[in-house]
Amino acid sequence: MRKKITLIGAGQIGGTLAHLIALKELADVVLFDVAAGIAKGKALDIAQSSPVNGFNVNLSGTDNYEDTKNSDVIIITAGVPRKPGMTRDDLLGINLKIIKQVAQGIKNTSPNAFVICITNPLDVIVMALQKYSGLSKNKIVGMAGILDSSRFIYFLSQELKVPVQKIKSFVLGGHGDSMVAMLGSTEIEGKKIQEFVKEGKISKEKLDQIVERTKKGGAEIVKFLEKGSAFYAPAASGVEMAESYLKDLKKQLPCAAHLNGEYGFKDIYAGVPVIIGNKGVEKIVELNLSDEEKKNFSLSIKSVEDLFNAAKKIDSSLA
Ligand code: APR
């Protein structure tokens, strides 16, 4: 039997997710949105491209959680995106309320699903989602690290004129301005990035600028679009996580995962490399961090903690 992926939120990211999943024939797709017409319309539009693109999956739209029952994967993008000048943290109040409704909707209908959250502010929203739904921690993850790493790799590739496929890197920590580009784990054609700096192929200043641009990568797009935030790259990143789970690929991917002592932190969600297979988050990979990376990672976790404390003030049931 074909697998079932439910997309909660059929907006810009939700629609793009549905299209990518269909093109890859990864699973049947249920688009859920409080605006049922958007979910139904997008499902029908994508389904009508199946004769052209030659894919064979079912797509449907709904605003009824019963139709999402027994999903294998749920990807959540329900919520409000940023407007120019806003930080992700500014979305906390409104998206927290939305995620509470979503948690109620999915916890009884798909108790065994692998749940990928994309709604911002990511780390705090995914942590709230886990608490509201009570679903197991290794089955609830946040998508951010793949996107941030992908942006970083793209910028490096443009600067160094090296194909993206030849660059390996990770961006870890919270999905905010304090995210940490792991320069110590960045390799280009198998060579450490620091070698490139030593050889003068990229200046330290340029590298710092690229790290900064990565941190502000989302805001750069919000500024261009004016009416919404990035959706192609976020959707592609979410699909990579879903695929690793459904096909048991056991890929190592940077995701917002629940830490239980790893990297020295407990009971907090933050971006770390994890192995995703058919059991969900099967392992958290602990990289050796340099002193500077450790310091920056701690600062990033601190900002997630601070924002979660703000969330607890908004909704005391999170305490
Ligand atoms: N349940 C289901 N869907 C909801 C709910 C809800 N309670 N509240 C809002 N939605 C739907 C909206 O109707 C809308 O169609 O969520 C959708 C969000 O779509 P967009 O506004 O296009 O936003 P998008 O760009 O997809 O981003 C969604 O992901 O990256 C984050 O910061 C981004 O938080 C934002 C989220």
Tab-separated table of C-alpha atoms and ligand atoms in Angstrom:
chain	number	residue	atom	x	y	z
A	1	MET	CA	0.000	0.000	0.000
A	2	ARG	CA	1.224	3.504	-0.787
A	3	LYS	CA	2.331	5.654	2.108
A	4	LYS	CA	0.351	8.693	3.199
A	5	ILE	CA	1.790	12.144	3.843
A	6	THR	CA	-0.404	14.841	5.331
A	7	LEU	CA	0.592	18.464	4.904
A	8	ILE	CA	-0.923	20.683	7.588
A	9	GLY	CA	-0.942	24.113	5.971
A	10	ALA	CA	-1.483	24.348	2.229
A	11	GLY	CA	0.136	27.733	1.727
A	12	GLN	CA	3.352	28.477	-0.149
A	13	ILE	CA	5.453	25.776	1.489
A	14	GLY	CA	2.574	23.284	1.764
A	15	GLY	CA	1.753	23.562	-1.943
A	16	THR	CA	5.397	23.202	-2.956
A	17	LEU	CA	5.775	20.180	-0.677
A	18	ALA	CA	2.748	18.548	-2.306
A	19	HIS	CA	4.175	19.144	-5.771
A	20	LEU	CA	7.608	17.750	-4.925
A	21	ILE	CA	6.160	14.706	-3.152
A	22	ALA	CA	3.948	13.971	-6.159
A	23	LEU	CA	6.797	14.373	-8.659
A	24	LYS	CA	8.879	11.936	-6.590
A	25	GLU	CA	5.898	9.586	-6.101
A	26	LEU	CA	6.866	9.455	-2.460
A	27	ALA	CA	3.350	8.991	-1.094
A	28	ASP	CA	-0.311	9.905	-1.441
A	29	VAL	CA	-0.815	13.472	-0.273
A	30	VAL	CA	-3.526	14.996	1.898
A	31	LEU	CA	-3.398	18.775	1.993
A	32	PHE	CA	-5.077	20.135	5.137
A	33	ASP	CA	-5.801	23.810	5.690
A	34	VAL	CA	-8.296	25.850	7.703
A	35	ALA	CA	-8.927	27.482	4.340
A	36	ALA	CA	-10.309	24.278	2.780
A	37	GLY	CA	-10.592	25.808	-0.693
A	38	ILE	CA	-6.836	26.431	-0.882
A	39	ALA	CA	-6.125	22.822	0.090
A	40	LYS	CA	-8.670	21.416	-2.375
A	41	GLY	CA	-7.667	23.754	-5.197
A	42	LYS	CA	-3.943	23.019	-4.906
A	43	ALA	CA	-4.533	19.266	-4.639
A	44	LEU	CA	-6.665	19.335	-7.793
A	45	ASP	CA	-4.233	21.555	-9.688
A	46	ILE	CA	-1.249	19.302	-8.909
A	47	ALA	CA	-3.291	16.149	-9.645
A	48	GLN	CA	-4.126	17.579	-13.059
A	49	SER	CA	-0.399	17.745	-13.854
A	50	SER	CA	-0.041	13.970	-13.340
A	51	PRO	CA	-0.734	13.026	-16.984
A	52	VAL	CA	1.936	15.521	-18.092
A	53	ASN	CA	4.539	14.540	-15.527
A	54	GLY	CA	3.594	10.878	-15.373
A	55	PHE	CA	3.205	10.403	-11.638
A	56	ASN	CA	0.716	8.139	-9.955
A	57	VAL	CA	-0.264	9.268	-6.458
A	58	ASN	CA	-3.541	10.496	-4.986
A	59	LEU	CA	-3.862	14.112	-3.908
A	60	SER	CA	-6.755	15.521	-1.906
A	61	GLY	CA	-7.589	18.633	0.085
A	62	THR	CA	-9.511	18.949	3.346
A	63	ASP	CA	-10.169	20.878	6.527
A	64	ASN	CA	-11.219	17.755	8.437
A	65	TYR	CA	-8.614	15.933	10.551
A	66	GLU	CA	-10.474	12.620	10.010
A	67	ASP	CA	-9.181	12.681	6.415
A	68	THR	CA	-5.594	12.821	7.687
A	69	LYS	CA	-6.059	9.647	9.774
A	70	ASN	CA	-3.176	7.166	9.970
A	71	SER	CA	-0.691	9.310	8.097
A	72	ASP	CA	2.843	7.932	7.903
A	73	VAL	CA	4.322	11.416	7.794
A	74	ILE	CA	2.900	14.805	8.732
A	75	ILE	CA	4.617	18.000	7.661
A	76	ILE	CA	3.415	21.135	9.406
A	77	THR	CA	3.607	24.582	7.864
A	78	ALA	CA	0.395	25.959	9.373
A	79	GLY	CA	1.049	29.458	10.582
A	80	VAL	CA	1.896	32.931	9.574
A	81	PRO	CA	5.091	33.772	7.667
A	82	ARG	CA	7.279	36.823	8.235
A	83	LYS	CA	6.778	40.235	6.684
A	84	PRO	CA	9.746	42.465	5.850
A	85	GLY	CA	11.452	43.735	9.013
A	86	MET	CA	10.091	40.957	11.235
A	87	THR	CA	12.227	38.336	12.955
A	88	ARG	CA	11.046	34.739	13.229
A	89	ASP	CA	10.585	35.336	16.959
A	90	ASP	CA	7.931	37.978	16.234
A	91	LEU	CA	5.691	35.132	15.005
A	92	LEU	CA	5.678	33.367	18.378
A	93	GLY	CA	2.318	34.467	19.815
A	94	ILE	CA	0.211	33.782	16.748
A	95	ASN	CA	1.916	30.576	15.608
A	96	LEU	CA	1.892	29.091	19.116
A	97	LYS	CA	-1.926	29.246	19.119
A	98	ILE	CA	-2.079	27.657	15.670
A	99	ILE	CA	0.322	24.858	16.644
A	100	LYS	CA	-1.803	24.040	19.704
A	101	GLN	CA	-4.801	23.436	17.426
A	102	VAL	CA	-2.684	21.332	15.084
A	103	ALA	CA	-1.342	19.234	17.985
A	104	GLN	CA	-4.922	18.479	19.089
A	105	GLY	CA	-5.834	17.581	15.537
A	106	ILE	CA	-3.035	15.106	14.879
A	107	LYS	CA	-2.406	13.429	18.220
A	108	ASN	CA	-5.358	11.039	18.096
A	109	THR	CA	-5.706	10.664	14.338
A	110	SER	CA	-2.060	9.834	13.507
A	111	PRO	CA	-0.373	8.809	16.772
A	112	ASN	CA	2.411	6.908	14.970
A	113	ALA	CA	3.312	9.452	12.312
A	114	PHE	CA	6.752	10.946	11.812
A	115	VAL	CA	6.065	14.653	12.282
A	116	ILE	CA	8.207	17.314	10.651
A	117	CYS	CA	7.550	20.870	11.757
A	118	ILE	CA	8.496	23.855	9.586
A	119	THR	CA	6.438	26.603	11.241
A	120	ASN	CA	8.523	29.398	12.823
A	121	PRO	CA	10.014	30.289	15.249
A	122	LEU	CA	11.096	26.756	14.550
A	123	ASP	CA	12.843	25.335	17.610
A	124	VAL	CA	10.293	26.694	20.084
A	125	ILE	CA	7.309	25.749	17.936
A	126	VAL	CA	8.539	22.168	17.533
A	127	MET	CA	9.142	21.918	21.283
A	128	ALA	CA	5.635	23.246	21.985
A	129	LEU	CA	4.187	20.830	19.417
A	130	GLN	CA	5.802	17.902	21.222
A	131	LYS	CA	4.502	19.067	24.591
A	132	TYR	CA	0.985	19.810	23.313
A	133	SER	CA	0.655	16.521	21.416
A	134	GLY	CA	2.546	14.209	23.769
A	135	LEU	CA	3.840	12.307	20.704
A	136	SER	CA	7.221	10.630	21.139
A	137	LYS	CA	10.227	12.888	20.997
A	138	ASN	CA	12.080	10.818	18.410
A	139	LYS	CA	9.090	11.119	16.070
A	140	ILE	CA	8.846	14.923	16.187
A	141	VAL	CA	11.525	16.974	14.473
A	142	GLY	CA	11.977	20.442	13.087
A	143	MET	CA	13.210	21.355	9.628
A	144	ALA	CA	15.784	24.128	9.642
A	145	GLY	CA	19.325	22.773	9.570
A	146	ILE	CA	19.078	21.303	6.077
A	147	LEU	CA	17.824	24.646	4.778
A	148	ASP	CA	20.445	26.728	6.583
A	149	SER	CA	23.211	24.322	5.513
A	150	SER	CA	21.932	24.357	1.946
A	151	ARG	CA	22.017	28.157	1.866
A	152	PHE	CA	25.548	28.181	3.275
A	153	ILE	CA	26.741	25.576	0.759
A	154	TYR	CA	25.131	27.480	-2.113
A	155	PHE	CA	26.826	30.756	-1.126
A	156	LEU	CA	30.200	29.004	-0.756
A	157	SER	CA	29.779	27.345	-4.128
A	158	GLN	CA	29.039	30.684	-5.800
A	159	GLU	CA	32.075	32.297	-4.186
A	160	LEU	CA	34.533	29.454	-4.759
A	161	LYS	CA	33.132	28.377	-8.144
A	162	VAL	CA	32.873	24.798	-6.934
A	163	PRO	CA	29.768	22.686	-7.619
A	164	VAL	CA	27.453	22.408	-4.615
A	165	GLN	CA	27.796	18.611	-4.714
A	166	LYS	CA	31.498	18.931	-3.786
A	167	ILE	CA	30.835	20.928	-0.626
A	168	LYS	CA	29.963	19.413	2.741
A	169	SER	CA	28.898	21.534	5.664
A	170	PHE	CA	26.489	21.875	8.546
A	171	VAL	CA	24.712	24.754	10.166
A	172	LEU	CA	23.605	23.860	13.690
A	173	GLY	CA	21.951	25.411	16.743
A	174	GLY	CA	18.689	27.343	16.744
A	175	HIS	CA	17.052	28.508	13.512
A	176	GLY	CA	17.609	32.181	14.218
A	177	ASP	CA	20.269	34.816	13.973
A	178	SER	CA	22.437	32.829	16.384
A	179	MET	CA	22.650	29.718	14.172
A	180	VAL	CA	26.176	28.303	13.946
A	181	ALA	CA	27.943	27.473	10.684
A	182	MET	CA	30.284	24.593	11.512
A	183	LEU	CA	33.426	25.796	9.793
A	184	GLY	CA	35.412	22.946	11.374
A	185	SER	CA	33.212	20.436	9.516
A	186	THR	CA	33.152	22.345	6.235
A	187	GLU	CA	34.954	20.578	3.406
A	188	ILE	CA	35.320	21.535	-0.208
A	189	GLU	CA	36.390	18.768	-2.549
A	190	GLY	CA	37.517	16.869	0.557
A	191	LYS	CA	39.651	19.743	1.869
A	192	LYS	CA	38.945	21.744	5.046
A	193	ILE	CA	37.704	25.289	4.456
A	194	GLN	CA	40.522	26.604	6.668
A	195	GLU	CA	43.013	25.331	4.047
A	196	PHE	CA	41.263	27.483	1.460
A	197	VAL	CA	41.625	30.485	3.758
A	198	LYS	CA	45.336	29.717	4.331
A	199	GLU	CA	45.919	29.370	0.605
A	200	GLY	CA	44.212	32.727	0.022
A	201	LYS	CA	41.425	31.211	-2.105
A	202	ILE	CA	38.890	32.889	0.159
A	203	SER	CA	39.584	35.634	2.671
A	204	LYS	CA	38.570	35.339	6.315
A	205	GLU	CA	36.433	38.470	5.815
A	206	LYS	CA	34.618	36.985	2.825
A	207	LEU	CA	33.976	33.772	4.747
A	208	ASP	CA	32.593	35.783	7.676
A	209	GLN	CA	30.327	37.648	5.247
A	210	ILE	CA	29.012	34.362	3.864
A	211	VAL	CA	28.308	33.097	7.397
A	212	GLU	CA	26.441	36.342	8.119
A	213	ARG	CA	24.498	36.140	4.853
A	214	THR	CA	23.487	32.569	5.740
A	215	LYS	CA	22.171	33.688	9.136
A	216	LYS	CA	20.097	36.337	7.390
A	217	GLY	CA	19.276	34.091	4.413
A	218	GLY	CA	15.563	33.936	5.217
A	219	ALA	CA	15.272	37.690	5.800
A	220	GLU	CA	16.976	38.425	2.457
A	221	ILE	CA	14.199	36.525	0.690
A	222	VAL	CA	11.422	38.042	2.821
A	223	LYS	CA	12.693	41.457	1.778
A	224	PHE	CA	12.530	40.564	-1.918
A	225	LEU	CA	9.151	38.838	-1.788
A	226	GLU	CA	7.533	41.481	0.452
A	227	LYS	CA	4.422	39.277	0.852
A	228	GLY	CA	5.795	36.083	2.350
A	229	SER	CA	8.878	34.058	3.076
A	230	ALA	CA	10.988	31.437	1.331
A	231	PHE	CA	9.221	28.297	0.184
A	232	TYR	CA	11.109	26.362	-2.512
A	233	ALA	CA	14.217	25.578	-0.469
A	234	PRO	CA	12.271	24.976	2.786
A	235	ALA	CA	9.967	22.527	0.978
A	236	ALA	CA	12.867	20.675	-0.665
A	237	SER	CA	14.513	20.336	2.758
A	238	GLY	CA	11.343	18.956	4.360
A	239	VAL	CA	10.996	16.378	1.589
A	240	GLU	CA	14.555	15.136	2.169
A	241	MET	CA	13.651	14.371	5.803
A	242	ALA	CA	10.382	12.645	4.870
A	243	GLU	CA	12.137	10.549	2.241
A	244	SER	CA	14.886	9.419	4.614
A	245	TYR	CA	12.185	8.253	7.051
A	246	LEU	CA	9.872	6.548	4.537
A	247	LYS	CA	12.682	4.776	2.670
A	248	ASP	CA	14.728	4.064	5.794
A	249	LEU	CA	17.739	5.764	4.166
A	250	LYS	CA	19.344	6.538	7.535
A	251	LYS	CA	20.749	9.790	6.165
A	252	GLN	CA	22.664	12.074	8.495
A	253	LEU	CA	20.776	15.361	8.369
A	254	PRO	CA	20.909	18.503	10.501
A	255	CYS	CA	17.466	18.818	12.121
A	256	ALA	CA	15.918	20.389	15.210
A	257	ALA	CA	15.838	17.367	17.515
A	258	HIS	CA	15.141	16.770	21.177
A	259	LEU	CA	18.363	16.819	23.184
A	260	ASN	CA	18.623	14.624	26.225
A	261	GLY	CA	22.137	15.393	27.400
A	262	GLU	CA	23.749	15.385	23.946
A	263	TYR	CA	26.079	18.345	23.442
A	264	GLY	CA	25.591	19.013	27.166
A	265	PHE	CA	21.947	20.142	26.900
A	266	LYS	CA	18.739	18.595	28.203
A	267	ASP	CA	15.041	18.941	27.412
A	268	ILE	CA	15.444	21.393	24.583
A	269	TYR	CA	15.068	21.207	20.818
A	270	ALA	CA	17.914	22.518	18.689
A	271	GLY	CA	19.629	21.862	15.390
A	272	VAL	CA	22.050	18.923	15.500
A	273	PRO	CA	23.009	16.205	13.012
A	274	VAL	CA	20.689	13.223	13.358
A	275	ILE	CA	20.202	9.908	11.605
A	276	ILE	CA	16.691	9.612	10.177
A	277	GLY	CA	15.460	6.100	9.396
A	278	ASN	CA	12.166	4.251	9.694
A	279	LYS	CA	12.187	4.569	13.481
A	280	GLY	CA	12.339	8.353	13.277
A	281	VAL	CA	15.331	10.083	14.818
A	282	GLU	CA	17.459	6.986	15.343
A	283	LYS	CA	20.551	8.723	16.632
A	284	ILE	CA	21.901	12.140	17.478
A	285	VAL	CA	25.399	12.479	16.063
A	286	GLU	CA	27.778	14.287	18.394
A	287	LEU	CA	30.411	16.154	16.411
A	288	ASN	CA	33.641	17.323	17.968
A	289	LEU	CA	33.206	21.056	18.214
A	290	SER	CA	36.001	23.593	18.462
A	291	ASP	CA	35.947	25.887	21.515
A	292	GLU	CA	34.499	28.697	19.430
A	293	GLU	CA	31.821	26.439	17.913
A	294	LYS	CA	30.935	25.205	21.420
A	295	LYS	CA	30.612	28.759	22.678
A	296	ASN	CA	28.439	29.825	19.750
A	297	PHE	CA	26.315	26.677	20.002
A	298	SER	CA	25.687	27.407	23.695
A	299	LEU	CA	24.692	30.992	22.879
A	300	SER	CA	22.324	29.719	20.238
A	301	ILE	CA	20.725	27.247	22.681
A	302	LYS	CA	20.414	30.076	25.207
A	303	SER	CA	18.381	32.108	22.706
A	304	VAL	CA	16.068	29.112	22.118
A	305	GLU	CA	15.676	28.733	25.906
A	306	ASP	CA	14.868	32.418	26.288
A	307	LEU	CA	12.229	32.234	23.589
A	308	PHE	CA	10.728	29.097	25.127
A	309	ASN	CA	10.462	30.975	28.418
A	310	ALA	CA	8.577	33.682	26.520
A	311	ALA	CA	6.294	30.944	25.124
A	312	LYS	CA	5.594	29.702	28.667
A	313	LYS	CA	4.519	33.208	29.617
A	314	ILE	CA	2.070	33.224	26.707
A	315	ASP	CA	0.729	29.739	27.559
A	316	SER	CA	1.349	28.507	31.104
A	317	SER	CA	0.367	24.937	30.111
A	318	LEU	CA	3.850	24.684	28.513
A	319	ALA	CA	5.591	25.141	31.866
B	1	APR	N1	-4.542	24.879	10.789
B	1	APR	C1	-4.172	24.604	9.513
B	1	APR	N2	-3.713	25.525	8.658
B	1	APR	C2	-3.605	26.785	9.094
B	1	APR	C3	-3.970	27.156	10.413
B	1	APR	C4	-4.456	26.142	11.273
B	1	APR	N3	-4.826	26.405	12.537
B	1	APR	N4	-3.741	28.473	10.551
B	1	APR	C5	-3.249	28.921	9.383
B	1	APR	N5	-3.172	27.914	8.496
B	1	APR	C6	-2.726	27.934	7.097
B	1	APR	C7	-3.097	29.203	6.355
B	1	APR	O1	-4.465	29.185	5.939
B	1	APR	C8	-2.105	29.183	5.184
B	1	APR	O2	-2.673	28.595	4.008
B	1	APR	O3	-1.314	27.904	7.020
B	1	APR	C9	-0.950	28.312	5.692
B	1	APR	C10	0.387	29.033	5.752
B	1	APR	O4	0.761	29.316	4.451
B	1	APR	P1	1.547	30.651	4.040
B	1	APR	O5	0.881	31.820	4.670
B	1	APR	O6	1.702	30.638	2.555
B	1	APR	O7	2.971	30.471	4.757
B	1	APR	P2	4.261	29.628	4.275
B	1	APR	O8	5.132	30.482	3.448
B	1	APR	O9	3.826	28.321	3.720
B	1	APR	O10	5.003	29.433	5.673
B	1	APR	C11	4.396	28.722	6.732
B	1	APR	O11	6.501	28.068	7.682
B	1	APR	O12	8.693	28.730	7.267
B	1	APR	C12	7.578	28.891	8.073
B	1	APR	O13	7.822	31.170	8.802
B	1	APR	C13	7.050	30.297	7.998
B	1	APR	O14	5.688	30.049	9.923
B	1	APR	C14	5.656	30.111	8.520
B	1	APR	C15	5.274	28.728	7.969
